[in-house]
PDB file of C-alpha atoms in Angstrom:
ATOM      1  CA  MET A   1     -27.694  -3.613 -70.825  1.00 37.00           C
ATOM      2  CA  SER A   2     -27.447  -3.680 -66.939  1.00 45.00           C
ATOM      3  CA  ALA A   3     -25.151  -5.569 -65.042  1.00 44.00           C
ATOM      4  CA  GLY A   4     -28.020  -7.819 -63.343  1.00 41.00           C
ATOM      5  CA  GLU A   5     -28.763  -8.572 -67.181  1.00 45.00           C
ATOM      6  CA  GLU A   6     -25.983  -9.914 -68.214  1.00 43.00           C
ATOM      7  CA  ARG A   7     -26.237 -12.154 -65.617  1.00 45.00           C
ATOM      8  CA  ASP A   8     -29.712 -13.719 -66.837  1.00 48.00           C
ATOM      9  CA  GLY A   9     -31.874 -12.108 -64.258  1.00 63.00           C
ATOM     10  CA  ASP A  10     -29.542 -13.833 -61.118  1.00 90.00           C
ATOM     11  CA  VAL A  11     -30.321 -12.038 -58.301  1.00 95.00           C
ATOM     12  CA  VAL A  12     -27.227 -10.182 -56.956  1.00 96.00           C
ATOM     13  CA  PRO A  13     -26.227  -9.868 -53.423  1.00 97.00           C
ATOM     14  CA  VAL A  14     -25.002  -5.893 -52.750  1.00 98.00           C
ATOM     15  CA  ASP A  15     -23.017  -5.480 -49.373  1.00 98.00           C
ATOM     16  CA  PHE A  16     -24.034  -1.518 -47.813  1.00 98.00           C
ATOM     17  CA  TRP A  17     -22.031  -0.472 -44.849  1.00 98.00           C
ATOM     18  CA  PHE A  18     -23.810   2.256 -43.369  1.00 98.00           C
ATOM     19  CA  ASP A  19     -23.762   4.419 -39.897  1.00 97.00           C
ATOM     20  CA  PRO A  20     -27.284   5.479 -39.041  1.00 96.00           C
ATOM     21  CA  VAL A  21     -26.157   9.660 -38.076  1.00 95.00           C
ATOM     22  CA  CYS A  22     -25.073   9.965 -41.526  1.00 94.00           C
ATOM     23  CA  PRO A  23     -27.021  12.060 -43.496  1.00 94.00           C
ATOM     24  CA  TRP A  24     -25.095  10.759 -46.958  1.00 95.00           C
ATOM     25  CA  ALA A  25     -25.098   7.578 -46.255  1.00 96.00           C
ATOM     26  CA  TRP A  26     -28.767   7.647 -45.794  1.00 97.00           C
ATOM     27  CA  MET A  27     -29.179   9.196 -49.328  1.00 96.00           C
ATOM     28  CA  ALA A  28     -27.597   6.713 -51.153  1.00 97.00           C
ATOM     29  CA  SER A  29     -29.292   3.421 -48.774  1.00 98.00           C
ATOM     30  CA  ARG A  30     -32.418   4.814 -50.615  1.00 97.00           C
ATOM     31  CA  TRP A  31     -31.249   4.711 -54.211  1.00 97.00           C
ATOM     32  CA  LEU A  32     -29.829   1.219 -53.230  1.00 98.00           C
ATOM     33  CA  LEU A  33     -33.722   0.448 -51.854  1.00 97.00           C
ATOM     34  CA  GLU A  34     -34.870   1.827 -55.987  1.00 97.00           C
ATOM     35  CA  VAL A  35     -32.716   0.069 -57.637  1.00 98.00           C
ATOM     36  CA  GLU A  36     -33.307  -3.252 -55.994  1.00 98.00           C
ATOM     37  CA  LYS A  37     -36.749  -2.520 -57.752  1.00 97.00           C
ATOM     38  CA  VAL A  38     -35.646  -1.888 -61.370  1.00 97.00           C
ATOM     39  CA  ARG A  39     -32.393  -4.125 -60.973  1.00 97.00           C
ATOM     40  CA  PRO A  40     -31.985  -7.619 -60.220  1.00 97.00           C
ATOM     41  CA  ILE A  41     -29.753  -7.194 -56.452  1.00 97.00           C
ATOM     42  CA  THR A  42     -30.921  -7.475 -53.127  1.00 97.00           C
ATOM     43  CA  PRO A  43     -28.956  -5.439 -50.334  1.00 98.00           C
ATOM     44  CA  ARG A  44     -27.302  -6.695 -47.530  1.00 98.00           C
ATOM     45  CA  TRP A  45     -26.872  -4.195 -44.974  1.00 98.00           C
ATOM     46  CA  HIS A  46     -23.989  -3.647 -42.639  1.00 98.00           C
ATOM     47  CA  VAL A  47     -22.883  -1.628 -39.834  1.00 98.00           C
ATOM     48  CA  MET A  48     -19.864   0.928 -40.222  1.00 96.00           C
ATOM     49  CA  SER A  49     -18.731   4.460 -37.749  1.00 95.00           C
ATOM     50  CA  LEU A  50     -17.651   7.516 -38.082  1.00 93.00           C
ATOM     51  CA  SER A  51     -17.059   7.346 -34.958  1.00 92.00           C
ATOM     52  CA  VAL A  52     -14.285   4.638 -34.979  1.00 94.00           C
ATOM     53  CA  LEU A  53     -13.305   6.171 -38.572  1.00 93.00           C
ATOM     54  CA  ASN A  54     -12.230   9.319 -36.802  1.00 88.00           C
ATOM     55  CA  GLU A  55     -10.747   8.197 -33.846  1.00 85.00           C
ATOM     56  CA  GLY A  56      -7.257  10.147 -32.801  1.00 79.00           C
ATOM     57  CA  ARG A  57      -8.424  12.371 -35.774  1.00 82.00           C
ATOM     58  CA  ASP A  58      -8.248  16.534 -35.409  1.00 80.00           C
ATOM     59  CA  LEU A  59     -11.433  17.190 -35.742  1.00 75.00           C
ATOM     60  CA  PRO A  60     -13.469  20.779 -36.117  1.00 79.00           C
ATOM     61  CA  ASP A  61     -15.599  21.029 -32.412  1.00 76.00           C
ATOM     62  CA  ASP A  62     -18.682  20.706 -34.413  1.00 78.00           C
ATOM     63  CA  TYR A  63     -18.052  17.511 -35.972  1.00 75.00           C
ATOM     64  CA  ARG A  64     -16.832  15.678 -32.824  1.00 76.00           C
ATOM     65  CA  ALA A  65     -19.570  16.412 -31.014  1.00 75.00           C
ATOM     66  CA  LEU A  66     -21.791  14.701 -34.022  1.00 78.00           C
ATOM     67  CA  LEU A  67     -19.171  11.712 -33.825  1.00 79.00           C
ATOM     68  CA  ASP A  68     -19.645  11.475 -30.125  1.00 79.00           C
ATOM     69  CA  ASP A  69     -23.644  11.916 -30.338  1.00 85.00           C
ATOM     70  CA  ALA A  70     -22.679   9.086 -33.025  1.00 89.00           C
ATOM     71  CA  TRP A  71     -21.365   6.056 -31.043  1.00 94.00           C
ATOM     72  CA  GLY A  72     -25.579   5.255 -29.520  1.00 95.00           C
ATOM     73  CA  PRO A  73     -27.290   4.274 -32.365  1.00 96.00           C
ATOM     74  CA  VAL A  74     -24.303   2.635 -34.419  1.00 97.00           C
ATOM     75  CA  ARG A  75     -23.842   0.666 -30.754  1.00 98.00           C
ATOM     76  CA  VAL A  76     -27.550  -0.270 -30.833  1.00 98.00           C
ATOM     77  CA  ALA A  77     -27.564  -1.404 -34.756  1.00 98.00           C
ATOM     78  CA  ILE A  78     -24.960  -4.111 -34.051  1.00 98.00           C
ATOM     79  CA  ALA A  79     -26.182  -4.678 -30.205  1.00 98.00           C
ATOM     80  CA  ALA A  80     -29.440  -5.566 -32.525  1.00 98.00           C
ATOM     81  CA  GLU A  81     -27.644  -7.505 -35.088  1.00 98.00           C
ATOM     82  CA  GLN A  82     -25.967  -9.672 -33.023  1.00 97.00           C
ATOM     83  CA  ARG A  83     -29.114 -10.454 -31.001  1.00 97.00           C
ATOM     84  CA  PHE A  84     -31.128 -11.080 -33.595  1.00 98.00           C
ATOM     85  CA  GLY A  85     -28.782 -11.813 -37.072  1.00 97.00           C
ATOM     86  CA  SER A  86     -27.974  -9.043 -40.106  1.00 97.00           C
ATOM     87  CA  ASP A  87     -32.168  -9.403 -40.984  1.00 97.00           C
ATOM     88  CA  VAL A  88     -33.224  -6.786 -39.091  1.00 98.00           C
ATOM     89  CA  LEU A  89     -30.656  -3.881 -39.972  1.00 98.00           C
ATOM     90  CA  GLY A  90     -32.898  -3.300 -43.028  1.00 98.00           C
ATOM     91  CA  PRO A  91     -35.487  -2.097 -41.381  1.00 98.00           C
ATOM     92  CA  LEU A  92     -33.918  -0.732 -37.913  1.00 98.00           C
ATOM     93  CA  TYR A  93     -31.397   1.477 -40.414  1.00 98.00           C
ATOM     94  CA  THR A  94     -35.203   2.967 -42.264  1.00 98.00           C
ATOM     95  CA  ALA A  95     -36.702   3.347 -38.431  1.00 98.00           C
ATOM     96  CA  LEU A  96     -33.594   5.095 -37.580  1.00 97.00           C
ATOM     97  CA  GLY A  97     -32.946   6.940 -40.688  1.00 97.00           C
ATOM     98  CA  THR A  98     -36.403   8.174 -41.182  1.00 96.00           C
ATOM     99  CA  ARG A  99     -36.566   9.556 -38.500  1.00 96.00           C
ATOM    100  CA  LEU A 100     -32.662  11.146 -37.893  1.00 96.00           C
ATOM    101  CA  HIS A 101     -33.296  12.814 -41.520  1.00 95.00           C
ATOM    102  CA  ASN A 102     -35.730  13.217 -42.761  1.00 95.00           C
ATOM    103  CA  ARG A 103     -37.583  14.120 -39.737  1.00 95.00           C
ATOM    104  CA  LYS A 104     -34.705  15.906 -38.359  1.00 94.00           C
ATOM    105  CA  GLU A 105     -35.448  14.309 -34.794  1.00 95.00           C
ATOM    106  CA  PRO A 106     -32.663  14.190 -31.967  1.00 92.00           C
ATOM    107  CA  ARG A 107     -30.287  11.973 -31.745  1.00 90.00           C
ATOM    108  CA  SER A 108     -31.859  10.531 -28.358  1.00 93.00           C
ATOM    109  CA  ASP A 109     -32.775   7.661 -26.194  1.00 95.00           C
ATOM    110  CA  ASP A 110     -37.056   7.979 -27.106  1.00 97.00           C
ATOM    111  CA  THR A 111     -35.748   8.519 -31.228  1.00 97.00           C
ATOM    112  CA  VAL A 112     -34.042   5.373 -30.648  1.00 97.00           C
ATOM    113  CA  ARG A 113     -36.415   3.641 -28.877  1.00 98.00           C
ATOM    114  CA  ALA A 114     -39.185   4.682 -31.236  1.00 98.00           C
ATOM    115  CA  ALA A 115     -37.482   2.995 -33.655  1.00 98.00           C
ATOM    116  CA  LEU A 116     -36.652   0.180 -32.709  1.00 98.00           C
ATOM    117  CA  ARG A 117     -40.460  -0.405 -32.071  1.00 98.00           C
ATOM    118  CA  GLU A 118     -41.370   0.742 -35.314  1.00 98.00           C
ATOM    119  CA  ALA A 119     -38.378  -2.370 -36.622  1.00 98.00           C
ATOM    120  CA  GLY A 120     -40.708  -4.734 -34.035  1.00 98.00           C
ATOM    121  CA  LEU A 121     -37.485  -5.410 -32.080  1.00 98.00           C
ATOM    122  CA  PRO A 122     -37.258  -5.191 -28.207  1.00 98.00           C
ATOM    123  CA  GLU A 123     -36.786  -1.334 -26.499  1.00 98.00           C
ATOM    124  CA  ASP A 124     -33.992  -2.658 -24.123  1.00 97.00           C
ATOM    125  CA  LEU A 125     -32.111  -2.763 -27.567  1.00 98.00           C
ATOM    126  CA  ALA A 126     -31.259   0.985 -26.808  1.00 98.00           C
ATOM    127  CA  GLU A 127     -29.205   0.318 -23.569  1.00 97.00           C
ATOM    128  CA  ALA A 128     -26.695  -0.660 -25.697  1.00 97.00           C
ATOM    129  CA  ALA A 129     -26.133   3.043 -26.490  1.00 96.00           C
ATOM    130  CA  ARG A 130     -24.566   3.318 -23.140  1.00 94.00           C
ATOM    131  CA  THR A 131     -21.634   0.928 -23.391  1.00 95.00           C
ATOM    132  CA  ASP A 132     -19.133  -0.628 -24.711  1.00 94.00           C
ATOM    133  CA  GLU A 133     -20.167  -4.384 -24.457  1.00 95.00           C
ATOM    134  CA  PHE A 134     -20.926  -4.509 -28.507  1.00 96.00           C
ATOM    135  CA  ASP A 135     -18.019  -2.323 -29.576  1.00 97.00           C
ATOM    136  CA  GLU A 136     -15.498  -4.709 -31.142  1.00 97.00           C
ATOM    137  CA  ALA A 137     -18.395  -6.251 -32.780  1.00 97.00           C
ATOM    138  CA  LEU A 138     -18.988  -3.260 -34.240  1.00 97.00           C
ATOM    139  CA  ARG A 139     -15.370  -2.643 -35.497  1.00 97.00           C
ATOM    140  CA  ARG A 140     -14.846  -5.618 -36.953  1.00 98.00           C
ATOM    141  CA  SER A 141     -17.897  -4.828 -39.019  1.00 98.00           C
ATOM    142  CA  HIS A 142     -16.549  -1.904 -39.633  1.00 97.00           C
ATOM    143  CA  HIS A 143     -12.999  -3.193 -40.008  1.00 97.00           C
ATOM    144  CA  ASP A 144     -14.143  -5.293 -42.997  1.00 97.00           C
ATOM    145  CA  GLY A 145     -16.351  -2.904 -45.070  1.00 97.00           C
ATOM    146  CA  MET A 146     -13.212   0.103 -44.728  1.00 96.00           C
ATOM    147  CA  ASP A 147     -10.738  -2.640 -45.600  1.00 96.00           C
ATOM    148  CA  ARG A 148     -11.795  -3.224 -48.522  1.00 96.00           C
ATOM    149  CA  VAL A 149     -11.652   0.567 -49.733  1.00 94.00           C
ATOM    150  CA  GLY A 150      -9.390   2.533 -47.699  1.00 93.00           C
ATOM    151  CA  TYR A 151      -9.760   4.839 -44.809  1.00 90.00           C
ATOM    152  CA  ASP A 152      -9.288   8.453 -46.294  1.00 89.00           C
ATOM    153  CA  VAL A 153     -13.051   7.457 -47.106  1.00 90.00           C
ATOM    154  CA  GLY A 154     -16.480   7.366 -44.798  1.00 88.00           C
ATOM    155  CA  THR A 155     -19.490   6.057 -45.258  1.00 90.00           C
ATOM    156  CA  PRO A 156     -21.435   4.889 -47.609  1.00 95.00           C
ATOM    157  CA  VAL A 157     -19.021   1.325 -48.648  1.00 96.00           C
ATOM    158  CA  ILE A 158     -20.715  -0.558 -50.993  1.00 97.00           C
ATOM    159  CA  SER A 159     -19.400  -3.907 -52.108  1.00 97.00           C
ATOM    160  CA  VAL A 160     -20.497  -6.119 -54.854  1.00 96.00           C
ATOM    161  CA  GLU A 161     -19.001  -9.039 -57.063  1.00 93.00           C
ATOM    162  CA  GLY A 162     -15.541  -8.558 -55.993  1.00 92.00           C
ATOM    163  CA  MET A 163     -15.704  -4.339 -56.454  1.00 93.00           C
ATOM    164  CA  SER A 164     -15.674  -1.997 -53.854  1.00 95.00           C
ATOM    165  CA  PHE A 165     -16.230   1.540 -53.564  1.00 95.00           C
ATOM    166  CA  PHE A 166     -16.996   4.976 -51.522  1.00 94.00           C
ATOM    167  CA  GLY A 167     -20.520   6.256 -51.612  1.00 93.00           C
ATOM    168  CA  PRO A 168     -22.024   7.148 -54.180  1.00 95.00           C
ATOM    169  CA  VAL A 169     -22.606  10.856 -53.055  1.00 93.00           C
ATOM    170  CA  VAL A 170     -25.683  12.405 -54.360  1.00 93.00           C
ATOM    171  CA  SER A 171     -28.965  14.104 -53.632  1.00 92.00           C
ATOM    172  CA  PRO A 172     -32.324  13.881 -54.146  1.00 92.00           C
ATOM    173  CA  ALA A 173     -31.823   9.928 -54.911  1.00 93.00           C
ATOM    174  CA  PRO A 174     -32.614   9.092 -58.042  1.00 95.00           C
ATOM    175  CA  LYS A 175     -36.010   6.532 -58.691  1.00 95.00           C
ATOM    176  CA  GLY A 176     -37.148   4.539 -61.071  1.00 96.00           C
ATOM    177  CA  GLU A 177     -35.100   3.754 -63.982  1.00 97.00           C
ATOM    178  CA  ALA A 178     -32.819   6.619 -63.168  1.00 97.00           C
ATOM    179  CA  ALA A 179     -31.754   4.924 -59.921  1.00 98.00           C
ATOM    180  CA  GLY A 180     -31.091   2.031 -62.371  1.00 98.00           C
ATOM    181  CA  ARG A 181     -29.072   3.909 -64.675  1.00 97.00           C
ATOM    182  CA  LEU A 182     -26.645   5.013 -61.772  1.00 97.00           C
ATOM    183  CA  TRP A 183     -26.141   1.761 -60.319  1.00 97.00           C
ATOM    184  CA  ASP A 184     -25.304   0.342 -63.985  1.00 97.00           C
ATOM    185  CA  GLY A 185     -23.243   3.351 -64.153  1.00 95.00           C
ATOM    186  CA  VAL A 186     -21.390   3.004 -61.025  1.00 94.00           C
ATOM    187  CA  ARG A 187     -20.967  -0.732 -61.299  1.00 93.00           C
ATOM    188  CA  LEU A 188     -18.561   0.279 -64.964  1.00 93.00           C
ATOM    189  CA  VAL A 189     -16.290   2.558 -63.148  1.00 91.00           C
ATOM    190  CA  ALA A 190     -15.762   0.892 -60.555  1.00 89.00           C
ATOM    191  CA  GLY A 191     -14.621  -2.439 -61.988  1.00 89.00           C
ATOM    192  CA  THR A 192     -12.681  -0.144 -64.238  1.00 88.00           C
ATOM    193  CA  ASP A 193      -9.124  -1.656 -63.568  1.00 88.00           C
ATOM    194  CA  GLY A 194      -6.868   1.388 -61.928  1.00 88.00           C
ATOM    195  CA  PHE A 195     -10.346   3.784 -61.489  1.00 87.00           C
ATOM    196  CA  PHE A 196      -9.990   4.868 -58.569  1.00 87.00           C
ATOM    197  CA  GLU A 197     -12.225   9.309 -58.152  1.00 85.00           C
ATOM    198  CA  LEU A 198     -14.022  10.624 -60.180  1.00 83.00           C
ATOM    199  CA  LYS A 199     -15.275  14.134 -58.228  1.00 82.00           C
ATOM    200  CA  ARG A 200     -16.761  17.498 -58.145  1.00 84.00           C
ATOM    201  CA  SER A 201     -17.157  19.921 -55.632  1.00 85.00           C
ATOM    202  CA  ARG A 202     -21.363  19.818 -53.710  1.00 82.00           C
ATOM    203  CA  THR A 203     -23.705  22.363 -54.530  1.00 85.00           C
ATOM    204  CA  ARG A 204     -26.223  21.296 -52.570  1.00 86.00           C
ATOM    205  CA  GLU A 205     -27.659  19.634 -48.854  1.00 88.00           C
ATOM    206  CA  PRO A 206     -29.094  16.116 -48.562  1.00 90.00           C
ATOM    207  CA  VAL A 207     -33.082  16.124 -50.223  1.00 89.00           C
ATOM    208  CA  PHE A 208     -35.119  14.011 -48.106  1.00 88.00           C
ATOM    209  CA  ASP A 209     -38.248  12.529 -49.492  1.00 77.00           C
ATOM    210  CA  ASP A 210     -41.270  12.794 -47.330  1.00 59.00           C
ATOM    211  CA  GLU A 211     -41.568   9.332 -47.231  1.00 44.00           C
ATOM    212  CA  ALA A 212     -38.187   7.233 -46.590  1.00 42.00           C
ATOM    213  CA  GLY A 213     -38.329   3.988 -49.410  1.00 42.00           C
ATOM    214  CA  ARG A 214     -38.856   0.413 -47.151  1.00 44.00           C
ATOM    215  CA  PRO A 215     -36.396  -2.423 -47.493  1.00 42.00           C
TER     216      PRO A 215
END
C-alpha cells in the first residue's frame, strides 16, 4: 500500500526545489511528474540556486564557470514567480529544462526567451538575468528549501508532509508504476527516524528522454 493510498486518496502536496541548470534535479523533476500519474500527489515548484549555495567555496574552475552562468536562468525563474505567482514555475521549468538538458541548447538569452514564450510568459522577464533586483526573493526561496535539509547537499530538495530530503539522484527517470514504487520507498526511508543517508557511486550520466514530461 502506498503512502497516498493510506490517506484514502487525498492529494498530497509535494514541494520541490530546483535550479534550472542542474541535470540531476531535472531528472528528479521528470520522475516526480511520473509519480503524479500513479500516486495522489501534486508537485509545487520552488527555486533554489546552486550559485548561492556555493558562494565562498573553493571550487574547480569548470564548475565555477557553470555557476557563473547559472545566475541567469534562476533569476528569470524567481522574477516570473514574483510577477505572476508560483503556478508559472512548473511550465517555465519544463520549457527551460527541455532546452538546457534534452536539447543541449546554450544557457543564452535566446534560449531563455524561447522558454518564456513557450510558457506563455512575457519575454521581458529575460532581462532579470542581468540584474540582482530579485536576488533577495531568490535567497528567501533558496533558504526555505535548504534550511530543511542542511547545506552539505544540493538540488533537488523535496519536502512532503513534514519530511524533507535531498534527491533522489536517479538516471533514467523511472516511469509508470516503477516511478510510484520509488516514491513509496523514498517516503519510507525519509520517514524513518534517524535515517540520514543511502548512497553509492554514480555509474552513468543523466539519461534524458526525447520528450520531457509536462506538469
